[in-house]
C-alpha atoms as an extended CHARMM CRD file, in Angstrom:
* protein
*
       218  EXT
         1         1  MET       CA             12.5460000000        8.1820000000       15.5130000000  PROA      1               0.0000000000
         2         2  THR       CA             10.9790000000        5.3430000000       17.4650000000  PROA      2               0.0000000000
         3         3  ARG       CA              7.6100000000        3.8640000000       16.5730000000  PROA      3               0.0000000000
         4         4  ASP       CA              5.8470000000        5.8610000000       19.2840000000  PROA      4               0.0000000000
         5         5  GLU       CA              7.5830000000        9.0870000000       18.2820000000  PROA      5               0.0000000000
         6         6  LEU       CA              6.5440000000        8.6060000000       14.6610000000  PROA      6               0.0000000000
         7         7  LEU       CA              2.9140000000        7.9980000000       15.5840000000  PROA      7               0.0000000000
         8         8  LYS       CA              2.8990000000       11.0460000000       17.8500000000  PROA      8               0.0000000000
         9         9  THR       CA              4.5760000000       13.2840000000       15.2750000000  PROA      9               0.0000000000
        10        10  TYR       CA              2.4890000000       12.1990000000       12.2930000000  PROA      10              0.0000000000
        11        11  PRO       CA             -1.2120000000       11.7090000000       13.1040000000  PROA      11              0.0000000000
        12        12  ASP       CA             -1.9230000000       10.4490000000        9.5750000000  PROA      12              0.0000000000
        13        13  ILE       CA              0.1040000000        7.2700000000       10.0760000000  PROA      13              0.0000000000
        14        14  PHE       CA             -2.4790000000        4.5550000000       10.6780000000  PROA      14              0.0000000000
        15        15  VAL       CA             -1.3590000000        1.1680000000       11.9970000000  PROA      15              0.0000000000
        16        16  ILE       CA             -4.2000000000       -1.2870000000       11.4070000000  PROA      16              0.0000000000
        17        17  ASN       CA             -4.7710000000       -3.1210000000       14.6810000000  PROA      17              0.0000000000
        18        18  HSD       CA             -7.6060000000       -5.4000000000       13.6050000000  PROA      18              0.0000000000
        19        19  PRO       CA             -7.1520000000       -8.9810000000       14.9240000000  PROA      19              0.0000000000
        20        20  PHE       CA             -7.5030000000      -10.4960000000       11.4390000000  PROA      20              0.0000000000
        21        21  VAL       CA             -4.7480000000       -8.2100000000       10.1470000000  PROA      21              0.0000000000
        22        22  LYS       CA             -2.4380000000       -9.1350000000       13.0350000000  PROA      22              0.0000000000
        23        23  HSD       CA             -3.1080000000      -12.8470000000       12.5380000000  PROA      23              0.0000000000
        24        24  LYS       CA             -2.4260000000      -12.7690000000        8.7990000000  PROA      24              0.0000000000
        25        25  LEU       CA              0.7300000000      -10.6990000000        9.2270000000  PROA      25              0.0000000000
        26        26  THR       CA              2.0630000000      -13.2970000000       11.6530000000  PROA      26              0.0000000000
        27        27  SER       CA              1.3660000000      -16.0240000000        9.1050000000  PROA      27              0.0000000000
        28        28  LEU       CA              3.3170000000      -14.0350000000        6.5180000000  PROA      28              0.0000000000
        29        29  ARG       CA              6.3120000000      -13.8490000000        8.8650000000  PROA      29              0.0000000000
        30        30  ASP       CA              6.4770000000      -17.6280000000        9.2200000000  PROA      30              0.0000000000
        31        31  LYS       CA              9.2820000000      -18.9610000000        7.0190000000  PROA      31              0.0000000000
        32        32  ASN       CA              7.2690000000      -22.1740000000        6.5300000000  PROA      32              0.0000000000
        33        33  THR       CA              4.3580000000      -20.3740000000        4.8360000000  PROA      33              0.0000000000
        34        34  ASN       CA              4.4250000000      -21.5970000000        1.2440000000  PROA      34              0.0000000000
        35        35  THR       CA              4.1220000000      -19.5020000000       -1.9190000000  PROA      35              0.0000000000
        36        36  ARG       CA              0.4160000000      -20.1520000000       -2.4550000000  PROA      36              0.0000000000
        37        37  GLU       CA             -0.4850000000      -19.2850000000        1.1370000000  PROA      37              0.0000000000
        38        38  PHE       CA              1.7850000000      -16.2380000000        1.1580000000  PROA      38              0.0000000000
        39        39  ARG       CA              0.2210000000      -14.8880000000       -2.0410000000  PROA      39              0.0000000000
        40        40  MET       CA             -3.3060000000      -15.4070000000       -0.7090000000  PROA      40              0.0000000000
        41        41  LEU       CA             -2.4750000000      -13.7010000000        2.5840000000  PROA      41              0.0000000000
        42        42  VAL       CA             -1.0170000000      -10.6460000000        0.8400000000  PROA      42              0.0000000000
        43        43  GLU       CA             -4.1540000000      -10.3180000000       -1.2720000000  PROA      43              0.0000000000
        44        44  GLU       CA             -6.4470000000      -10.7010000000        1.7480000000  PROA      44              0.0000000000
        45        45  LEU       CA             -4.4660000000       -8.0700000000        3.6450000000  PROA      45              0.0000000000
        46        46  GLY       CA             -4.7530000000       -5.7420000000        0.6680000000  PROA      46              0.0000000000
        47        47  THR       CA             -8.5360000000       -5.9120000000        1.0190000000  PROA      47              0.0000000000
        48        48  LEU       CA             -8.5260000000       -5.4550000000        4.7980000000  PROA      48              0.0000000000
        49        49  ILE       CA             -6.1200000000       -2.5140000000        4.8480000000  PROA      49              0.0000000000
        50        50  GLY       CA             -7.6300000000       -1.0590000000        1.6840000000  PROA      50              0.0000000000
        51        51  TYR       CA            -10.9630000000       -0.9230000000        3.4920000000  PROA      51              0.0000000000
        52        52  GLU       CA             -9.4040000000        1.3440000000        6.1220000000  PROA      52              0.0000000000
        53        53  ALA       CA             -7.5850000000        3.4760000000        3.5600000000  PROA      53              0.0000000000
        54        54  THR       CA            -10.8340000000        4.2380000000        1.6990000000  PROA      54              0.0000000000
        55        55  ARG       CA            -13.0210000000        4.8420000000        4.7390000000  PROA      55              0.0000000000
        56        56  ASP       CA            -13.3630000000        8.5900000000        4.0520000000  PROA      56              0.0000000000
        57        57  LEU       CA            -14.0430000000        8.5320000000        0.2920000000  PROA      57              0.0000000000
        58        58  GLU       CA            -16.6890000000       11.0610000000       -0.7090000000  PROA      58              0.0000000000
        59        59  THR       CA            -20.1690000000        9.8790000000       -1.6450000000  PROA      59              0.0000000000
        60        60  VAL       CA            -23.1220000000       11.5770000000       -3.3000000000  PROA      60              0.0000000000
        61        61  ASP       CA            -26.8060000000       10.7120000000       -2.9360000000  PROA      61              0.0000000000
        62        62  THR       CA            -28.0810000000        9.0880000000       -6.1030000000  PROA      62              0.0000000000
        63        63  GLU       CA            -31.6350000000        8.2410000000       -7.1080000000  PROA      63              0.0000000000
        64        64  VAL       CA            -32.2130000000        4.5020000000       -7.3140000000  PROA      64              0.0000000000
        65        65  GLU       CA            -35.3660000000        2.4820000000       -7.8380000000  PROA      65              0.0000000000
        66        66  THR       CA            -35.8090000000       -0.4020000000       -5.4170000000  PROA      66              0.0000000000
        67        67  PRO       CA            -38.4270000000       -3.1190000000       -6.0310000000  PROA      67              0.0000000000
        68        68  LEU       CA            -40.7480000000       -1.0750000000       -3.7930000000  PROA      68              0.0000000000
        69        69  GLU       CA            -40.0260000000        2.6240000000       -4.3990000000  PROA      69              0.0000000000
        70        70  THR       CA            -37.5870000000        5.2810000000       -5.5750000000  PROA      70              0.0000000000
        71        71  THR       CA            -35.0930000000        6.5290000000       -2.9980000000  PROA      71              0.0000000000
        72        72  LEU       CA            -31.8430000000        8.4360000000       -2.6090000000  PROA      72              0.0000000000
        73        73  SER       CA            -28.8440000000        6.3400000000       -1.6410000000  PROA      73              0.0000000000
        74        74  PRO       CA            -25.0930000000        7.1130000000       -1.4790000000  PROA      74              0.0000000000
        75        75  MET       CA            -22.6250000000        6.1530000000       -4.2000000000  PROA      75              0.0000000000
        76        76  LEU       CA            -18.9770000000        7.0610000000       -4.6450000000  PROA      76              0.0000000000
        77        77  LYS       CA            -18.4970000000       10.5910000000       -5.9310000000  PROA      77              0.0000000000
        78        78  GLY       CA            -16.3950000000       11.4910000000       -8.9360000000  PROA      78              0.0000000000
        79        79  LYS       CA            -13.9920000000        9.3350000000      -10.9030000000  PROA      79              0.0000000000
        80        80  LYS       CA            -13.0430000000        5.8910000000       -9.6890000000  PROA      80              0.0000000000
        81        81  LEU       CA             -9.9720000000        5.0110000000       -7.6880000000  PROA      81              0.0000000000
        82        82  CYS       CA             -6.5710000000        4.4420000000       -9.2100000000  PROA      82              0.0000000000
        83        83  ILE       CA             -4.4820000000        1.7580000000       -7.5220000000  PROA      83              0.0000000000
        84        84  VAL       CA             -0.7870000000        2.1680000000       -8.2600000000  PROA      84              0.0000000000
        85        85  THR       CA              1.3620000000       -0.8860000000       -7.7090000000  PROA      85              0.0000000000
        86        86  ILE       CA              5.1090000000       -0.6430000000       -7.1930000000  PROA      86              0.0000000000
        87        87  MET       CA              6.1810000000       -3.6830000000       -9.1700000000  PROA      87              0.0000000000
        88        88  ARG       CA              6.6130000000       -6.4620000000       -8.6670000000  PROA      88              0.0000000000
        89        89  ALA       CA              5.7580000000       -7.1590000000       -5.0440000000  PROA      89              0.0000000000
        90        90  GLY       CA              2.9860000000       -4.5560000000       -5.0360000000  PROA      90              0.0000000000
        91        91  ASN       CA              0.9570000000       -6.5080000000       -7.5960000000  PROA      91              0.0000000000
        92        92  GLY       CA             -0.3210000000       -9.0350000000       -5.0670000000  PROA      92              0.0000000000
        93        93  LEU       CA             -1.3790000000       -6.2850000000       -2.6700000000  PROA      93              0.0000000000
        94        94  ALA       CA             -3.1020000000       -4.3700000000       -5.4750000000  PROA      94              0.0000000000
        95        95  GLU       CA             -5.2700000000       -7.3870000000       -6.3000000000  PROA      95              0.0000000000
        96        96  GLY       CA             -6.6440000000       -7.3090000000       -2.7690000000  PROA      96              0.0000000000
        97        97  VAL       CA             -7.4880000000       -3.6060000000       -2.8900000000  PROA      97              0.0000000000
        98        98  LEU       CA             -9.1650000000       -4.1480000000       -6.2680000000  PROA      98              0.0000000000
        99        99  LYS       CA            -11.7060000000       -6.4450000000       -4.6400000000  PROA      99              0.0000000000
       100       100  LEU       CA            -13.1450000000       -3.3380000000       -2.9670000000  PROA      100             0.0000000000
       101       101  SER       CA            -13.5420000000       -1.5300000000       -6.2820000000  PROA      101             0.0000000000
       102       102  PRO       CA            -13.2190000000       -3.8800000000       -9.2800000000  PROA      102             0.0000000000
       103       103  SER       CA            -13.7630000000       -0.9800000000      -11.7030000000  PROA      103             0.0000000000
       104       104  ALA       CA            -10.8090000000        1.0020000000      -10.3370000000  PROA      104             0.0000000000
       105       105  ARG       CA             -8.0300000000        1.9110000000      -12.7390000000  PROA      105             0.0000000000
       106       106  VAL       CA             -4.5860000000        0.4230000000      -12.1330000000  PROA      106             0.0000000000
       107       107  GLY       CA             -1.2240000000        2.0810000000      -12.6660000000  PROA      107             0.0000000000
       108       108  HSD       CA              2.1510000000        0.3510000000      -12.6540000000  PROA      108             0.0000000000
       109       109  VAL       CA              5.5150000000        1.7070000000      -11.5360000000  PROA      109             0.0000000000
       110       110  GLY       CA              8.4170000000       -0.6510000000      -12.1480000000  PROA      110             0.0000000000
       111       111  MET       CA             11.4090000000       -0.1530000000       -9.8690000000  PROA      111             0.0000000000
       112       112  TYR       CA             14.2960000000       -2.1790000000       -8.5570000000  PROA      112             0.0000000000
       113       113  ARG       CA             16.7460000000       -1.3430000000       -5.8150000000  PROA      113             0.0000000000
       114       114  ASP       CA             20.3460000000       -0.8660000000       -6.8800000000  PROA      114             0.0000000000
       115       115  PRO       CA             22.2820000000       -3.3050000000       -4.6580000000  PROA      115             0.0000000000
       116       116  GLU       CA             25.1630000000       -0.8560000000       -4.2090000000  PROA      116             0.0000000000
       117       117  THR       CA             23.4610000000        2.5100000000       -3.6920000000  PROA      117             0.0000000000
       118       118  LYS       CA             20.1570000000        1.1300000000       -2.2930000000  PROA      118             0.0000000000
       119       119  GLN       CA             18.4630000000        3.7470000000       -4.4970000000  PROA      119             0.0000000000
       120       120  PRO       CA             15.4430000000        2.9200000000       -6.7280000000  PROA      120             0.0000000000
       121       121  VAL       CA             15.9200000000        2.5920000000      -10.4720000000  PROA      121             0.0000000000
       122       122  GLU       CA             12.7790000000        3.0720000000      -12.5690000000  PROA      122             0.0000000000
       123       123  TYR       CA             12.3120000000        0.7460000000      -15.5410000000  PROA      123             0.0000000000
       124       124  TYR       CA              8.5730000000        1.0230000000      -16.2650000000  PROA      124             0.0000000000
       125       125  LEU       CA              5.7130000000        3.5040000000      -15.8500000000  PROA      125             0.0000000000
       126       126  LYS       CA              2.1510000000        3.1310000000      -17.1260000000  PROA      126             0.0000000000
       127       127  MET       CA             -0.7160000000        5.1730000000      -15.7090000000  PROA      127             0.0000000000
       128       128  PRO       CA             -4.3920000000        5.7100000000      -16.6180000000  PROA      128             0.0000000000
       129       129  HSD       CA             -5.7260000000        9.0980000000      -17.7030000000  PROA      129             0.0000000000
       130       130  SER       CA             -7.0810000000       11.8080000000      -15.3670000000  PROA      130             0.0000000000
       131       131  VAL       CA             -4.6800000000       11.0340000000      -12.5290000000  PROA      131             0.0000000000
       132       132  ASP       CA             -5.3680000000       14.5090000000      -11.1400000000  PROA      132             0.0000000000
       133       133  GLU       CA             -9.0740000000       13.6800000000      -10.7170000000  PROA      133             0.0000000000
       134       134  ARG       CA             -8.6660000000       10.3410000000       -8.9670000000  PROA      134             0.0000000000
       135       135  THR       CA             -7.8610000000        9.1110000000       -5.4900000000  PROA      135             0.0000000000
       136       136  ILE       CA             -4.4880000000        7.4100000000       -5.8830000000  PROA      136             0.0000000000
       137       137  ILE       CA             -3.6500000000        4.4660000000       -3.6430000000  PROA      137             0.0000000000
       138       138  VAL       CA              0.0060000000        3.4590000000       -3.9260000000  PROA      138             0.0000000000
       139       139  VAL       CA              0.7250000000       -0.0650000000       -2.6760000000  PROA      139             0.0000000000
       140       140  ASP       CA              3.9270000000       -1.9150000000       -1.8000000000  PROA      140             0.0000000000
       141       141  PRO       CA              4.1440000000       -4.7000000000        0.8040000000  PROA      141             0.0000000000
       142       142  MET       CA              7.4280000000       -3.4820000000        2.3100000000  PROA      142             0.0000000000
       143       143  LEU       CA              8.6030000000        0.0150000000        3.2320000000  PROA      143             0.0000000000
       144       144  ALA       CA             12.2840000000       -0.4300000000        4.0390000000  PROA      144             0.0000000000
       145       145  THR       CA             14.3960000000        2.6250000000        3.1740000000  PROA      145             0.0000000000
       146       146  GLY       CA             11.2950000000        4.2810000000        1.7350000000  PROA      146             0.0000000000
       147       147  ASN       CA             13.1520000000        5.2690000000       -1.4350000000  PROA      147             0.0000000000
       148       148  SER       CA             10.9470000000        3.3720000000       -3.9030000000  PROA      148             0.0000000000
       149       149  ALA       CA              7.7080000000        4.6580000000       -2.3870000000  PROA      149             0.0000000000
       150       150  ILE       CA              9.0490000000        8.2130000000       -2.3020000000  PROA      150             0.0000000000
       151       151  ALA       CA             10.0910000000        8.0100000000       -5.9640000000  PROA      151             0.0000000000
       152       152  ALA       CA              6.7430000000        6.5350000000       -7.0120000000  PROA      152             0.0000000000
       153       153  ILE       CA              4.7930000000        9.2800000000       -5.2560000000  PROA      153             0.0000000000
       154       154  ASP       CA              7.1160000000       11.8860000000       -6.7500000000  PROA      154             0.0000000000
       155       155  LYS       CA              5.9440000000       10.5920000000      -10.1460000000  PROA      155             0.0000000000
       156       156  MET       CA              2.2890000000       10.7550000000       -9.1420000000  PROA      156             0.0000000000
       157       157  LYS       CA              2.6380000000       14.3720000000       -8.0550000000  PROA      157             0.0000000000
       158       158  GLU       CA              4.4950000000       15.2550000000      -11.2580000000  PROA      158             0.0000000000
       159       159  MET       CA              1.4530000000       13.9070000000      -13.1300000000  PROA      159             0.0000000000
       160       160  GLY       CA             -0.8910000000       16.1350000000      -11.1240000000  PROA      160             0.0000000000
       161       161  ALA       CA             -2.1840000000       13.7390000000       -8.4540000000  PROA      161             0.0000000000
       162       162  LYS       CA             -3.5280000000       15.5400000000       -5.3930000000  PROA      162             0.0000000000
       163       163  ASP       CA             -5.2580000000       12.8720000000       -3.2840000000  PROA      163             0.0000000000
       164       164  ILE       CA             -2.6630000000       10.1660000000       -2.6150000000  PROA      164             0.0000000000
       165       165  ARG       CA             -2.6220000000        7.4330000000        0.0350000000  PROA      165             0.0000000000
       166       166  PHE       CA              0.0000000000        4.7620000000        0.7060000000  PROA      166             0.0000000000
       167       167  ILE       CA             -0.5230000000        1.1770000000        1.8640000000  PROA      167             0.0000000000
       168       168  CYS       CA              2.1310000000       -1.2630000000        3.0420000000  PROA      168             0.0000000000
       169       169  LEU       CA              2.1860000000       -4.3830000000        5.1920000000  PROA      169             0.0000000000
       170       170  PHE       CA              5.5130000000       -3.9520000000        7.0100000000  PROA      170             0.0000000000
       171       171  ALA       CA              7.5160000000       -0.7710000000        7.5400000000  PROA      171             0.0000000000
       172       172  ALA       CA             10.7990000000        0.1370000000        9.1970000000  PROA      172             0.0000000000
       173       173  PRO       CA             10.9420000000        3.3130000000       11.3140000000  PROA      173             0.0000000000
       174       174  GLU       CA             13.7680000000        4.6150000000        9.1130000000  PROA      174             0.0000000000
       175       175  GLY       CA             11.6200000000        4.2440000000        6.0010000000  PROA      175             0.0000000000
       176       176  ILE       CA              8.6000000000        5.9160000000        7.5700000000  PROA      176             0.0000000000
       177       177  GLU       CA             10.6730000000        8.8840000000        8.6990000000  PROA      177             0.0000000000
       178       178  ALA       CA             12.1970000000        9.3170000000        5.2250000000  PROA      178             0.0000000000
       179       179  PHE       CA              8.7770000000        8.9460000000        3.5930000000  PROA      179             0.0000000000
       180       180  LYS       CA              7.1880000000       11.5810000000        5.8190000000  PROA      180             0.0000000000
       181       181  LYS       CA             10.0380000000       14.0240000000        5.3060000000  PROA      181             0.0000000000
       182       182  ALA       CA              9.4790000000       13.7260000000        1.5560000000  PROA      182             0.0000000000
       183       183  HSD       CA              5.6720000000       13.5060000000        1.5180000000  PROA      183             0.0000000000
       184       184  SER       CA              4.2050000000       14.8350000000        4.7470000000  PROA      184             0.0000000000
       185       185  ASP       CA              0.8040000000       15.2330000000        3.0570000000  PROA      185             0.0000000000
       186       186  VAL       CA              0.3700000000       11.5360000000        2.1610000000  PROA      186             0.0000000000
       187       187  PRO       CA             -1.3960000000        9.3810000000        4.7720000000  PROA      187             0.0000000000
       188       188  MET       CA              0.0850000000        5.9550000000        5.4450000000  PROA      188             0.0000000000
       189       189  TYR       CA             -1.8460000000        2.7740000000        6.2220000000  PROA      189             0.0000000000
       190       190  ILE       CA              0.4990000000        0.1730000000        7.6800000000  PROA      190             0.0000000000
       191       191  GLY       CA              0.0500000000       -3.3860000000        8.8860000000  PROA      191             0.0000000000
       192       192  ALA       CA              3.0080000000       -3.3900000000       11.2920000000  PROA      192             0.0000000000
       193       193  ILE       CA              5.9420000000       -1.1480000000       12.1580000000  PROA      193             0.0000000000
       194       194  ASP       CA              8.9490000000       -3.4040000000       12.6600000000  PROA      194             0.0000000000
       195       195  ARG       CA             12.0960000000       -2.8620000000       14.7080000000  PROA      195             0.0000000000
       196       196  GLU       CA             14.7460000000       -1.6510000000       12.2500000000  PROA      196             0.0000000000
       197       197  LEU       CA             16.6600000000       -2.0470000000        9.0010000000  PROA      197             0.0000000000
       198       198  ASP       CA             19.7260000000       -4.2780000000        8.9370000000  PROA      198             0.0000000000
       199       199  GLU       CA             23.0070000000       -3.5220000000        7.1440000000  PROA      199             0.0000000000
       200       200  HSD       CA             21.5280000000       -4.8240000000        3.8780000000  PROA      200             0.0000000000
       201       201  ALA       CA             18.4450000000       -2.5500000000        4.1880000000  PROA      201             0.0000000000
       202       202  TYR       CA             16.1370000000       -5.4710000000        4.9920000000  PROA      202             0.0000000000
       203       203  ILE       CA             13.3450000000       -4.9870000000        7.5130000000  PROA      203             0.0000000000
       204       204  ARG       CA             13.8600000000       -6.8470000000       10.8070000000  PROA      204             0.0000000000
       205       205  PRO       CA             12.1390000000       -9.0520000000       11.8080000000  PROA      205             0.0000000000
       206       206  GLY       CA             10.1910000000       -8.6360000000        8.5490000000  PROA      206             0.0000000000
       207       207  VAL       CA              9.2950000000      -11.4560000000        6.1750000000  PROA      207             0.0000000000
       208       208  GLY       CA             12.3610000000      -11.6430000000        3.9370000000  PROA      208             0.0000000000
       209       209  ASP       CA             11.9480000000      -10.6220000000        0.2900000000  PROA      209             0.0000000000
       210       210  ALA       CA              8.2020000000      -10.2220000000       -0.2460000000  PROA      210             0.0000000000
       211       211  GLY       CA              8.4590000000      -10.3690000000       -4.0490000000  PROA      211             0.0000000000
       212       212  ASP       CA             10.3870000000      -13.6390000000       -3.9690000000  PROA      212             0.0000000000
       213       213  ARG       CA              7.9340000000      -15.1540000000       -1.4920000000  PROA      213             0.0000000000
       214       214  ILE       CA              4.8880000000      -14.0550000000       -3.5230000000  PROA      214             0.0000000000
       215       215  TYR       CA              6.2290000000      -15.4690000000       -6.7750000000  PROA      215             0.0000000000
       216       216  GLY       CA              8.3710000000      -18.3550000000       -5.5640000000  PROA      216             0.0000000000
       217       217  THR       CA             11.6400000000      -16.9200000000       -6.9160000000  PROA      217             0.0000000000
       218       218  ARG       CA             15.0700000000      -16.3820000000       -5.4070000000  PROA      218             0.0000000000
């Protein structure tokens, strides 16, 4: 499917068109952006896109005493968020979302992509308790084939998660289509939908390997 076809078919795909988001994504694309700047930009984008992904969280009126009187004022309802990072590149994005809710729980899913099959291989999983009672926000900067994100959300559902959202910075149409076929009930919050995947399953034009650029590795 093309970008426009995807957006028409799936109304819960949200491309964040805020000028600050666009500006920071362009800076990420620049091959001359150094490791420190790249890491900071990913974190800042995590906060900006996380704000949109949590816009509809439920609140409940709570009694609070101001310096002048007692009043009812809204606070988040139920258990706190759980931010699930697809390691390792997702860690930088998770830090940005955490700025919105510093008391949120954090889960980690470790995966790497097999260079031959392009399929995800899980090597680590650590989640907080009461996953079924929390809003789960899965984060990964890049959605290429979609396989890692699909596998991570499969795990969340196996653990009983019901309210799941997904955040990424760059996505390929092929990855979005695969993701939605697997998890049509999970809303997606995306910085930019890029043109395509190349023969090595890299997003074009993309930013290269986000994990390597965040951590200064090769």
